[in-house]
Amino acid sequence: MTQQKIYGYIRVSTREQNEERQRIALLEMGVPKSQIYMDKLSGKDFERPQYKKLLRKLDGESVLYVKSIDRLGRNYVDLNEQWRVITKEKGADIVVIDMPLLDTRREKNLMGTFISDIVLALLSYVAESERHNIKQRQEEGIRAAKKRGVQFGRPTKPLPENFAEVYEKWSSGEVVGKQAAVLCNMPMSTFYKRASEYKREL
């Protein structure tokens, strides 16, 4: 009987620091340290070098362990497609440690496969919906803050002391935009922008 080849996959974003927790979980499941692949990238797509390298190793004798389904990916459509590639095209098994139902070794029959596929579809849909909801809440929060007058981005520099005088000369045609910008020591685009804001406040 051919011995199974055991692999593990870790994904952390650059902001997260839970790499060790995932590594410990994989080692406890018997994944050899040398067979663990890790990407420090977002889960929005599968353009990850270590994941691609791992994918080339997988075959019908392989078992891939991940700690949780979102470590594999966050995009609902892409996640389902990669699950299909790994289990159907490569013929490998997947074990999601935090979700025992997502263990394709459990029942090697049509019902077992059907249950795994349904659970995966549900979980990945929920994960993507939550990601969308978080983004929507952030956008709503930003809009509400802007209405309250909260400023985002770099604070606006105060206008130079001679701005009002130069603005009057520029608006009366005494000087052109280029001259006005030089007098205010700012780029022309900035002068026009600040002049427009100044006019609204008059």
mmCIF file with all atom_site columns, C-alpha atoms in Angstrom, residues 12 43-44 46 59 85 115 119 145-146 161 171 178-179 184 189 191:
data_model
loop_
_atom_site.group_PDB
_atom_site.id
_atom_site.type_symbol
_atom_site.label_atom_id
_atom_site.label_alt_id
_atom_site.label_comp_id
_atom_site.label_asym_id
_atom_site.label_entity_id
_atom_site.label_seq_id
_atom_site.pdbx_PDB_ins_code
_atom_site.Cartn_x
_atom_site.Cartn_y
_atom_site.Cartn_z
_atom_site.occupancy
_atom_site.B_iso_or_equiv
_atom_site.pdbx_formal_charge
_atom_site.auth_seq_id
_atom_site.auth_comp_id
_atom_site.auth_asym_id
_atom_site.auth_atom_id
_atom_site.pdbx_PDB_model_num
ATOM 1  C CA . VAL A 1 12  ? -1.478  34.823 7.445   1.00 0.00 ? 12  VAL A CA 1
ATOM 2  C CA . GLY A 1 43  ? -6.944  35.497 1.190   1.00 0.00 ? 43  GLY A CA 1
ATOM 3  C CA . LYS A 1 44  ? -8.828  37.451 -1.478  1.00 0.00 ? 44  LYS A CA 1
ATOM 4  C CA . PHE A 1 46  ? -5.149  32.268 -4.866  1.00 0.00 ? 46  PHE A CA 1
ATOM 5  C CA . ASP A 1 59  ? -1.885  13.891 -6.002  1.00 0.00 ? 59  ASP A CA 1
ATOM 6  C CA . VAL A 1 85  ? -9.237  21.215 -8.159  1.00 0.00 ? 85  VAL A CA 1
ATOM 7  C CA . ILE A 1 115 ? -22.087 16.470 2.506   1.00 0.00 ? 115 ILE A CA 1
ATOM 8  C CA . VAL A 1 119 ? -20.867 22.243 4.073   1.00 0.00 ? 119 VAL A CA 1
ATOM 9  C CA . ALA A 1 145 ? -18.212 60.339 10.269  1.00 0.00 ? 145 ALA A CA 1
ATOM 10 C CA . LYS A 1 146 ? -17.797 62.638 7.265   1.00 0.00 ? 146 LYS A CA 1
ATOM 11 C CA . GLU A 1 161 ? -1.036  84.621 5.064   1.00 0.00 ? 161 GLU A CA 1
ATOM 12 C CA . SER A 1 171 ? -10.196 86.691 -9.319  1.00 0.00 ? 171 SER A CA 1
ATOM 13 C CA . LYS A 1 178 ? 0.556   80.634 -12.537 1.00 0.00 ? 178 LYS A CA 1
ATOM 14 C CA . GLN A 1 179 ? 1.595   83.935 -10.927 1.00 0.00 ? 179 GLN A CA 1
ATOM 15 C CA . CYS A 1 184 ? 1.390   81.551 -2.610  1.00 0.00 ? 184 CYS A CA 1
ATOM 16 C CA . SER A 1 189 ? -3.364  72.575 -9.113  1.00 0.00 ? 189 SER A CA 1
ATOM 17 C CA . PHE A 1 191 ? -3.922  76.911 -5.799  1.00 0.00 ? 191 PHE A CA 1
#
